[in-house]
């Protein structure tokens, strides 16, 4: 699949899809509290996206059974909402996509549930900042690997592990387009050049311990191999003539 450069009309629809996805992420974030089930959060995200005139991108994607991925503590990504009740001190990763008029907005963030440990709060902060370090490099003429190097350098300089098994990606008419956007530098491989009009999802997945992960028996939930905490931060962005534009902008960035 080739990299798709978006037209002006495509970009406007991407902005609208991104706004809905960001709104759904905010709905989920505001619900995170001790005693709330992940299933209840999923229900509200579904209703918000549908009420906004969009479709939940994740629902049915590859067989995924929910509208939002909710991953708690050592869970990295792809956690399936269910009867689990959030507890004081948990960290909760919320990953949501919305498809509007054929275009996808994709975003994620990790938030504390009540009072969390200093270690957990630091991991959340490092993960979030690693995204912003990465998108400083997201400029026309640079390469995807410039983003990757910036994310990796920041996270590892703070003593964290950078997940390698899962990466960011192009986003547009489908959730996963070319190119892949790793959060680490892949040695010995060429890296695509960034072009004005490209839309990509940059999404650091950062662990407090090892970078290594494994998939649970449900076939979806990815956890840290050593049981350490993990955090996730993602936005869909547009490559422009200058600084990248964040398409999933929200008040809780």
Short mmCIF file of C-alpha atoms in Angstrom, two decimals:
data_model
loop_
_atom_site.label_atom_id
_atom_site.label_comp_id
_atom_site.label_asym_id
_atom_site.label_seq_id
_atom_site.Cartn_x
_atom_site.Cartn_y
_atom_site.Cartn_z
CA UNK A 1 0.00 0.00 0.00
CA UNK A 2 1.40 3.39 -0.98
CA UNK A 3 1.48 6.47 1.26
CA UNK A 4 -1.65 8.54 0.66
CA UNK A 5 -1.25 12.33 0.53
CA UNK A 6 -4.55 13.98 1.44
CA UNK A 7 -6.40 16.63 -0.55
CA UNK A 8 -7.74 19.80 1.08
CA UNK A 9 -11.21 18.21 1.27
CA UNK A 10 -9.76 15.04 2.79
CA UNK A 11 -7.94 17.09 5.40
CA UNK A 12 -11.09 18.95 6.41
CA UNK A 13 -12.89 15.64 6.92
CA UNK A 14 -9.88 14.34 8.87
CA UNK A 15 -10.16 17.37 11.14
CA UNK A 16 -13.83 16.61 11.78
CA UNK A 17 -13.15 12.92 12.44
CA UNK A 18 -10.28 13.90 14.73
CA UNK A 19 -12.47 16.28 16.69
CA UNK A 20 -15.01 13.52 17.32
CA UNK A 21 -12.32 11.02 18.35
CA UNK A 22 -10.79 13.57 20.72
CA UNK A 23 -14.22 14.29 22.20
CA UNK A 24 -14.79 10.59 22.79
CA UNK A 25 -11.41 10.33 24.50
CA UNK A 26 -12.42 13.23 26.76
CA UNK A 27 -15.70 11.50 27.65
CA UNK A 28 -13.77 8.41 28.66
CA UNK A 29 -11.14 10.38 30.58
CA UNK A 30 -13.77 12.17 32.63
CA UNK A 31 -15.34 8.84 33.64
CA UNK A 32 -12.13 7.34 35.05
CA UNK A 33 -12.73 6.97 38.81
CA UNK A 34 -12.59 4.24 41.42
CA UNK A 35 -15.54 1.83 41.11
CA UNK A 36 -16.36 2.63 37.47
CA UNK A 37 -16.37 -0.39 35.15
CA UNK A 38 -14.54 -0.33 31.86
CA UNK A 39 -17.78 -1.57 30.26
CA UNK A 40 -19.58 1.59 31.41
CA UNK A 41 -16.90 3.76 29.80
CA UNK A 42 -17.20 1.82 26.56
CA UNK A 43 -20.96 2.36 26.51
CA UNK A 44 -20.63 6.14 26.85
CA UNK A 45 -17.92 6.32 24.18
CA UNK A 46 -20.15 4.39 21.77
CA UNK A 47 -23.08 6.75 22.36
CA UNK A 48 -20.92 9.87 22.03
CA UNK A 49 -19.44 8.79 18.71
CA UNK A 50 -22.80 7.76 17.26
CA UNK A 51 -24.48 10.96 18.51
CA UNK A 52 -21.73 12.90 16.72
CA UNK A 53 -22.70 11.32 13.40
CA UNK A 54 -19.70 8.98 13.25
CA UNK A 55 -19.00 5.28 13.68
CA UNK A 56 -16.71 3.73 16.33
CA UNK A 57 -13.73 2.65 14.24
CA UNK A 58 -12.60 -0.06 16.64
CA UNK A 59 -15.95 -1.84 16.95
CA UNK A 60 -15.63 -5.00 14.87
CA UNK A 61 -12.17 -4.03 13.56
CA UNK A 62 -10.44 -7.38 13.10
CA UNK A 63 -13.13 -8.77 15.37
CA UNK A 64 -12.52 -6.38 18.28
CA UNK A 65 -15.70 -6.40 20.38
CA UNK A 66 -15.81 -2.83 21.73
CA UNK A 67 -15.69 0.86 20.77
CA UNK A 68 -12.67 1.74 22.91
CA UNK A 69 -9.55 -0.05 24.09
CA UNK A 70 -9.11 0.34 27.86
CA UNK A 71 -5.79 -0.94 29.18
CA UNK A 72 -5.03 -0.82 32.91
CA UNK A 73 -1.64 -0.76 34.67
CA UNK A 74 0.61 -3.41 33.05
CA UNK A 75 -1.72 -3.64 30.05
CA UNK A 76 -0.09 -1.79 27.16
CA UNK A 77 -2.82 -1.67 24.49
CA UNK A 78 -5.95 -3.44 23.19
CA UNK A 79 -7.56 -4.05 26.57
CA UNK A 80 -11.17 -5.23 26.15
CA UNK A 81 -13.77 -3.37 28.27
CA UNK A 82 -15.76 -5.56 30.64
CA UNK A 83 -16.85 -5.95 34.26
CA UNK A 84 -13.51 -4.83 35.73
CA UNK A 85 -13.92 -1.99 38.21
CA UNK A 86 -11.21 0.64 38.24
CA UNK A 87 -9.38 1.04 41.53
CA UNK A 88 -7.65 3.91 43.29
CA UNK A 89 -4.08 4.08 42.04
CA UNK A 90 -4.69 2.44 38.66
CA UNK A 91 -3.39 4.07 35.50
CA UNK A 92 -5.85 3.76 32.62
CA UNK A 93 -4.98 3.93 28.93
CA UNK A 94 -7.87 4.99 26.68
CA UNK A 95 -7.53 4.43 22.92
CA UNK A 96 -10.39 5.45 20.64
CA UNK A 97 -11.11 5.89 16.94
CA UNK A 98 -14.01 7.57 15.11
CA UNK A 99 -14.86 7.24 11.42
CA UNK A 100 -16.65 10.25 9.93
CA UNK A 101 -17.68 10.42 6.27
CA UNK A 102 -15.06 7.83 5.37
CA UNK A 103 -12.12 9.23 7.37
CA UNK A 104 -10.63 8.11 10.67
CA UNK A 105 -9.50 10.01 13.75
CA UNK A 106 -7.37 7.94 16.15
CA UNK A 107 -6.06 9.01 19.56
CA UNK A 108 -5.14 7.73 23.01
CA UNK A 109 -3.98 8.85 26.43
CA UNK A 110 -3.21 7.41 29.85
CA UNK A 111 -4.77 8.96 32.95
CA UNK A 112 -4.54 8.31 36.70
CA UNK A 113 -7.46 6.85 38.61
CA UNK A 114 -7.63 8.81 41.85
CA UNK A 115 -4.35 9.18 43.73
CA UNK A 116 -1.49 7.35 41.98
CA UNK A 117 2.12 6.66 42.88
CA UNK A 118 4.82 9.11 41.89
CA UNK A 119 6.27 6.40 39.63
CA UNK A 120 2.98 6.04 37.78
CA UNK A 121 2.52 9.78 37.35
CA UNK A 122 6.08 10.13 36.08
CA UNK A 123 5.54 7.37 33.51
CA UNK A 124 2.39 9.10 32.24
CA UNK A 125 4.26 12.41 31.96
CA UNK A 126 7.27 10.88 30.18
CA UNK A 127 5.02 9.08 27.70
CA UNK A 128 3.04 12.22 26.91
CA UNK A 129 6.17 14.33 26.49
CA UNK A 130 7.80 11.71 24.27
CA UNK A 131 4.95 12.30 21.81
CA UNK A 132 5.61 16.04 21.77
CA UNK A 133 9.36 15.46 21.39
CA UNK A 134 8.54 13.24 18.41
CA UNK A 135 6.28 15.68 16.61
CA UNK A 136 8.90 18.41 16.79
CA UNK A 137 10.50 16.36 14.02
CA UNK A 138 7.24 15.86 12.08
CA UNK A 139 8.00 18.34 9.30
CA UNK A 140 7.94 18.13 5.54
CA UNK A 141 11.34 17.01 4.27
CA UNK A 142 12.31 15.09 7.38
CA UNK A 143 11.92 11.33 7.71
CA UNK A 144 9.70 9.08 9.83
CA UNK A 145 12.87 7.89 11.57
CA UNK A 146 13.47 11.43 12.87
CA UNK A 147 10.21 11.13 14.82
CA UNK A 148 11.18 7.64 15.99
CA UNK A 149 14.61 8.76 17.19
CA UNK A 150 13.20 11.67 19.18
CA UNK A 151 10.59 9.53 20.94
CA UNK A 152 13.13 6.82 21.76
CA UNK A 153 15.80 9.21 22.98
CA UNK A 154 13.45 11.03 25.35
CA UNK A 155 11.85 7.89 26.80
CA UNK A 156 15.10 5.99 27.24
CA UNK A 157 16.87 9.00 28.74
CA UNK A 158 14.19 8.84 31.43
CA UNK A 159 14.88 5.16 32.11
CA UNK A 160 11.82 3.76 30.33
CA UNK A 161 11.37 0.94 27.84
CA UNK A 162 10.04 1.69 24.35
CA UNK A 163 7.67 -0.96 22.98
CA UNK A 164 8.91 -2.35 19.67
CA UNK A 165 6.24 -4.89 18.75
CA UNK A 166 3.58 -2.23 18.04
CA UNK A 167 4.03 1.08 16.23
CA UNK A 168 2.26 4.18 14.99
CA UNK A 169 0.93 4.35 11.45
CA UNK A 170 -0.54 6.35 8.64
CA UNK A 171 -4.22 7.14 9.11
CA UNK A 172 -6.93 8.28 6.70
CA UNK A 173 -9.65 6.37 4.90
CA UNK A 174 -8.64 3.35 6.95
CA UNK A 175 -7.18 3.23 10.44
CA UNK A 176 -3.88 1.69 9.41
CA UNK A 177 -2.26 3.17 6.30
CA UNK A 178 1.36 3.40 5.23
CA UNK A 179 3.81 4.31 6.60
CA UNK A 180 4.55 2.57 9.87
CA UNK A 181 5.73 5.06 12.52
CA UNK A 182 7.91 3.20 15.03
CA UNK A 183 8.80 4.71 18.39
CA UNK A 184 12.37 3.46 18.05
CA UNK A 185 14.98 3.57 15.31
CA UNK A 186 15.02 0.48 13.11
CA UNK A 187 18.63 0.03 12.06
CA UNK A 188 19.37 -1.07 8.53
CA UNK A 189 16.00 -0.02 7.14
CA UNK A 190 15.15 2.95 4.97
CA UNK A 191 12.64 5.43 6.32
CA UNK A 192 10.00 7.30 4.27
CA UNK A 193 10.32 11.04 3.87
CA UNK A 194 7.55 13.17 5.33
CA UNK A 195 5.48 15.09 2.77
CA UNK A 196 3.01 17.92 3.21
CA UNK A 197 -0.50 16.43 3.27
CA UNK A 198 0.48 13.16 4.96
CA UNK A 199 -1.60 12.19 8.00
CA UNK A 200 -0.06 9.88 10.57
CA UNK A 201 -0.82 8.61 14.07
CA UNK A 202 2.17 9.04 16.39
CA UNK A 203 1.67 6.87 19.47
CA UNK A 204 4.43 6.19 21.99
CA UNK A 205 3.81 3.07 24.09
CA UNK A 206 6.24 3.36 26.99
CA UNK A 207 6.92 0.90 29.81
CA UNK A 208 8.36 1.56 33.26
CA UNK A 209 10.50 -1.58 32.85
CA UNK A 210 11.46 -3.71 29.87
CA UNK A 211 10.27 -2.90 26.35
CA UNK A 212 9.22 -6.51 25.88
CA UNK A 213 5.52 -7.43 25.78
CA UNK A 214 3.25 -10.45 25.38
CA UNK A 215 -0.37 -11.05 24.33
CA UNK A 216 -2.85 -12.57 26.76
CA UNK A 217 -5.01 -15.60 25.98
CA UNK A 218 -7.92 -13.38 24.84
CA UNK A 219 -5.86 -12.73 21.70
CA UNK A 220 -6.05 -8.96 22.14
CA UNK A 221 -4.71 -7.60 25.42
CA UNK A 222 -1.00 -6.76 25.27
CA UNK A 223 0.85 -6.63 28.61
CA UNK A 224 4.41 -5.88 29.70
CA UNK A 225 6.53 -9.02 29.91
CA UNK A 226 7.82 -8.09 33.38
CA UNK A 227 4.50 -6.84 34.82
CA UNK A 228 5.70 -3.23 34.99
CA UNK A 229 3.37 -0.30 34.33
CA UNK A 230 2.77 0.94 30.79
CA UNK A 231 1.41 4.17 29.34
CA UNK A 232 0.18 5.18 25.88
CA UNK A 233 -0.23 8.58 24.23
CA UNK A 234 -1.42 9.14 20.66
CA UNK A 235 -2.70 11.78 18.31
CA UNK A 236 -3.43 11.87 14.60
CA UNK A 237 -1.35 14.63 13.00
CA UNK A 238 -1.07 16.41 9.65
CA UNK A 239 2.28 17.19 8.03
CA UNK A 240 2.27 20.83 6.89
CA UNK A 241 4.81 23.40 5.60
CA UNK A 242 5.70 24.13 9.22
CA UNK A 243 4.83 22.55 12.56
CA UNK A 244 2.60 19.48 12.45
CA UNK A 245 -1.10 20.09 13.07
CA UNK A 246 -2.67 17.88 15.73
CA UNK A 247 -5.99 16.68 14.32
CA UNK A 248 -7.21 15.13 17.57
CA UNK A 249 -6.83 18.33 19.57
CA UNK A 250 -8.79 18.48 22.84
CA UNK A 251 -8.73 20.34 26.13
CA UNK A 252 -7.03 17.41 27.85
CA UNK A 253 -3.95 17.28 25.65
#
